[in-house]
Amino acid sequence: MLLIKILIAGLVLFMVFNLFKAMVVMLKNDPDSPPMSKYIGRRLIASVIIISLILVAIATGLITPNPRPY
C-alpha cells in the first residue's frame, strides 16, 4: 500500500517537472531545443498511468476510497 502511494507521488512530481520543463521550452523559443509537445506528452502519459494505477489499486482492494467525502 505504501509502495503505491510513493509511486503515485513520484509520478505527480514527474508531471510537475515536465510541466515546468515545457514552460521553459515555450519561453525560450529556441529552434534547436526539443518541442514543447514532447514534455506535454510525457505529462499526459504520466496522468494516464496515475489514473489507471489508482483504479487498479481500488479494484484490487489495495487502497480504499473515502466512503463519506464530507
CSV table of N, CA and C in Angstrom, one decimal:
chain,number,residue,atom,x,y,z
A,1,MET,N,0.8,-1.2,0.0
A,1,MET,CA,0.0,0.0,0.0
A,1,MET,C,0.9,1.3,0.0
A,2,LEU,N,1.9,1.3,0.8
A,2,LEU,CA,2.8,2.4,0.8
A,2,LEU,C,3.6,2.6,-0.5
A,3,LEU,N,3.9,1.4,-1.1
A,3,LEU,CA,4.6,1.5,-2.4
A,3,LEU,C,3.8,2.2,-3.4
A,4,ILE,N,2.5,1.9,-3.5
A,4,ILE,CA,1.6,2.5,-4.5
A,4,ILE,C,1.5,4.0,-4.2
A,5,LYS,N,1.4,4.5,-3.0
A,5,LYS,CA,1.4,5.9,-2.7
A,5,LYS,C,2.7,6.6,-3.0
A,6,ILE,N,3.8,5.9,-2.8
A,6,ILE,CA,5.1,6.5,-3.2
A,6,ILE,C,5.2,6.6,-4.7
A,7,LEU,N,4.7,5.6,-5.4
A,7,LEU,CA,4.8,5.6,-6.8
A,7,LEU,C,3.9,6.7,-7.4
A,8,ILE,N,2.7,6.9,-6.9
A,8,ILE,CA,1.8,8.0,-7.3
A,8,ILE,C,2.4,9.3,-7.0
A,9,ALA,N,3.0,9.5,-5.9
A,9,ALA,CA,3.7,10.8,-5.5
A,9,ALA,C,4.8,11.0,-6.5
A,10,GLY,N,5.6,10.0,-6.8
A,10,GLY,CA,6.7,10.2,-7.7
A,10,GLY,C,6.2,10.6,-9.1
A,11,LEU,N,5.1,10.0,-9.6
A,11,LEU,CA,4.6,10.3,-10.9
A,11,LEU,C,4.0,11.7,-10.9
A,12,VAL,N,3.4,12.2,-9.8
A,12,VAL,CA,2.9,13.5,-9.7
A,12,VAL,C,4.1,14.5,-9.8
A,13,LEU,N,5.2,14.2,-9.1
A,13,LEU,CA,6.4,15.1,-9.2
A,13,LEU,C,6.9,15.1,-10.6
A,14,PHE,N,6.9,13.9,-11.3
A,14,PHE,CA,7.4,13.8,-12.7
A,14,PHE,C,6.5,14.7,-13.6
A,15,MET,N,5.2,14.7,-13.3
A,15,MET,CA,4.3,15.6,-14.1
A,15,MET,C,4.6,17.0,-13.9
A,16,VAL,N,4.8,17.4,-12.7
A,16,VAL,CA,5.1,18.9,-12.4
A,16,VAL,C,6.4,19.3,-13.0
A,17,PHE,N,7.4,18.4,-13.0
A,17,PHE,CA,8.7,18.6,-13.6
A,17,PHE,C,8.6,18.8,-15.1
A,18,ASN,N,7.8,18.0,-15.7
A,18,ASN,CA,7.6,18.1,-17.2
A,18,ASN,C,6.8,19.4,-17.5
A,19,LEU,N,5.9,19.7,-16.6
A,19,LEU,CA,5.1,21.0,-16.9
A,19,LEU,C,6.1,22.2,-16.9
A,20,PHE,N,7.0,22.3,-15.9
A,20,PHE,CA,7.9,23.4,-15.9
A,20,PHE,C,8.9,23.3,-17.0
A,21,LYS,N,9.3,22.1,-17.4
A,21,LYS,CA,10.3,21.9,-18.5
A,21,LYS,C,9.6,22.4,-19.8
A,22,ALA,N,8.3,22.1,-20.0
A,22,ALA,CA,7.6,22.6,-21.2
A,22,ALA,C,7.5,24.1,-21.1
A,23,MET,N,7.3,24.7,-19.9
A,23,MET,CA,7.2,26.2,-19.8
A,23,MET,C,8.6,26.8,-20.2
A,24,VAL,N,9.7,26.2,-19.8
A,24,VAL,CA,11.0,26.8,-20.1
A,24,VAL,C,11.2,26.7,-21.6
A,25,VAL,N,10.8,25.6,-22.3
A,25,VAL,CA,11.0,25.5,-23.7
A,25,VAL,C,10.1,26.5,-24.4
A,26,MET,N,8.9,26.7,-23.9
A,26,MET,CA,8.0,27.7,-24.5
A,26,MET,C,8.5,29.1,-24.4
A,27,LEU,N,9.1,29.4,-23.3
A,27,LEU,CA,9.6,30.8,-23.1
A,27,LEU,C,10.9,31.1,-23.9
A,28,LYS,N,11.7,30.1,-24.0
A,28,LYS,CA,13.0,30.3,-24.7
A,28,LYS,C,12.8,30.4,-26.2
A,29,ASN,N,11.8,29.6,-26.8
A,29,ASN,CA,11.6,29.7,-28.2
A,29,ASN,C,12.8,29.4,-29.1
A,30,ASP,N,13.6,28.4,-28.6
A,30,ASP,CA,14.8,28.1,-29.3
A,30,ASP,C,14.5,27.0,-30.3
A,31,PRO,N,14.9,27.1,-31.6
A,31,PRO,CA,14.5,26.1,-32.6
A,31,PRO,C,15.3,24.8,-32.4
A,32,ASP,N,16.5,24.9,-31.7
A,32,ASP,CA,17.3,23.7,-31.6
A,32,ASP,C,16.8,22.8,-30.4
A,33,SER,N,16.0,23.4,-29.5
A,33,SER,CA,15.6,22.6,-28.4
A,33,SER,C,14.4,21.6,-28.8
A,34,PRO,N,14.2,20.6,-28.0
A,34,PRO,CA,13.1,19.7,-28.3
A,34,PRO,C,11.8,20.4,-28.2
A,35,PRO,N,10.8,19.9,-29.0
A,35,PRO,CA,9.5,20.6,-29.0
A,35,PRO,C,8.8,20.5,-27.6
A,36,MET,N,7.9,21.5,-27.4
A,36,MET,CA,7.2,21.5,-26.1
A,36,MET,C,6.2,20.3,-26.0
A,37,SER,N,5.8,19.9,-27.1
A,37,SER,CA,4.8,18.7,-27.1
A,37,SER,C,5.4,17.5,-26.5
A,38,LYS,N,6.8,17.3,-26.6
A,38,LYS,CA,7.4,16.2,-26.0
A,38,LYS,C,7.2,16.1,-24.5
A,39,TYR,N,7.3,17.3,-23.8
A,39,TYR,CA,7.1,17.3,-22.4
A,39,TYR,C,5.6,17.2,-22.0
A,40,ILE,N,4.8,17.8,-22.8
A,40,ILE,CA,3.4,17.8,-22.5
A,40,ILE,C,2.9,16.3,-22.7
A,41,GLY,N,3.4,15.7,-23.7
A,41,GLY,CA,3.1,14.2,-24.0
A,41,GLY,C,3.5,13.4,-22.8
A,42,ARG,N,4.7,13.6,-22.3
A,42,ARG,CA,5.1,12.9,-21.1
A,42,ARG,C,4.2,13.1,-19.9
A,43,ARG,N,3.8,14.3,-19.8
A,43,ARG,CA,2.8,14.7,-18.7
A,43,ARG,C,1.5,13.9,-18.9
A,44,LEU,N,1.0,13.9,-20.1
A,44,LEU,CA,-0.2,13.1,-20.4
A,44,LEU,C,-0.1,11.7,-20.1
A,45,ILE,N,1.0,11.1,-20.5
A,45,ILE,CA,1.3,9.6,-20.2
A,45,ILE,C,1.3,9.4,-18.7
A,46,ALA,N,2.0,10.3,-18.0
A,46,ALA,CA,2.0,10.1,-16.5
A,46,ALA,C,0.6,10.2,-15.9
A,47,SER,N,-0.2,11.1,-16.4
A,47,SER,CA,-1.6,11.2,-15.9
A,47,SER,C,-2.4,9.9,-16.1
A,48,VAL,N,-2.2,9.4,-17.3
A,48,VAL,CA,-2.9,8.1,-17.6
A,48,VAL,C,-2.4,7.0,-16.7
A,49,ILE,N,-1.1,6.9,-16.5
A,49,ILE,CA,-0.6,5.9,-15.6
A,49,ILE,C,-1.1,6.1,-14.2
A,50,ILE,N,-1.2,7.3,-13.7
A,50,ILE,CA,-1.6,7.6,-12.3
A,50,ILE,C,-3.1,7.2,-12.2
A,51,ILE,N,-3.9,7.6,-13.1
A,51,ILE,CA,-5.4,7.2,-13.1
A,51,ILE,C,-5.6,5.7,-13.1
A,52,SER,N,-4.9,5.1,-14.1
A,52,SER,CA,-5.1,3.6,-14.2
A,52,SER,C,-4.5,2.9,-12.9
A,53,LEU,N,-3.4,3.4,-12.4
A,53,LEU,CA,-2.9,2.8,-11.1
A,53,LEU,C,-3.8,2.9,-10.0
A,54,ILE,N,-4.4,4.1,-9.9
A,54,ILE,CA,-5.4,4.3,-8.8
A,54,ILE,C,-6.6,3.4,-9.0
A,55,LEU,N,-7.1,3.3,-10.2
A,55,LEU,CA,-8.3,2.4,-10.5
A,55,LEU,C,-8.0,1.0,-10.2
A,56,VAL,N,-6.8,0.5,-10.6
A,56,VAL,CA,-6.4,-0.9,-10.3
A,56,VAL,C,-6.3,-1.1,-8.8
A,57,ALA,N,-5.7,-0.2,-8.1
A,57,ALA,CA,-5.5,-0.3,-6.7
A,57,ALA,C,-6.8,-0.4,-6.0
A,58,ILE,N,-7.8,0.4,-6.4
A,58,ILE,CA,-9.1,0.4,-5.8
A,58,ILE,C,-9.8,-0.9,-6.1
A,59,ALA,N,-9.7,-1.4,-7.4
A,59,ALA,CA,-10.4,-2.6,-7.8
A,59,ALA,C,-9.8,-3.8,-7.0
A,60,THR,N,-8.5,-3.8,-6.8
A,60,THR,CA,-7.9,-5.0,-6.1
A,60,THR,C,-8.0,-4.9,-4.6
A,61,GLY,N,-8.4,-3.7,-4.1
A,61,GLY,CA,-8.5,-3.5,-2.6
A,61,GLY,C,-7.2,-3.1,-1.9
A,62,LEU,N,-6.2,-2.7,-2.7
A,62,LEU,CA,-5.0,-2.2,-2.1
A,62,LEU,C,-5.2,-0.8,-1.4
A,63,ILE,N,-6.0,0.0,-2.0
A,63,ILE,CA,-6.4,1.3,-1.3
A,63,ILE,C,-7.9,1.3,-1.3
A,64,THR,N,-8.4,2.0,-0.3
A,64,THR,CA,-9.9,2.1,-0.2
A,64,THR,C,-10.3,3.6,-0.3
A,65,PRO,N,-11.2,3.9,-1.1
A,65,PRO,CA,-11.7,5.3,-1.2
A,65,PRO,C,-12.4,5.7,0.1
A,66,ASN,N,-12.5,7.0,0.3
A,66,ASN,CA,-13.2,7.5,1.5
A,66,ASN,C,-14.7,7.3,1.2
A,67,PRO,N,-15.4,6.6,2.1
A,67,PRO,CA,-16.8,6.3,1.8
A,67,PRO,C,-17.7,7.6,2.0
A,68,ARG,N,-17.3,8.5,2.9
A,68,ARG,CA,-18.1,9.7,3.1
A,68,ARG,C,-17.1,10.9,2.8
A,69,PRO,N,-17.3,11.5,1.7
A,69,PRO,CA,-16.3,12.6,1.3
A,69,PRO,C,-16.6,13.9,2.1
A,70,TYR,N,-17.5,14.0,2.9
A,70,TYR,CA,-17.8,15.3,3.6
A,70,TYR,C,-17.6,15.1,5.1
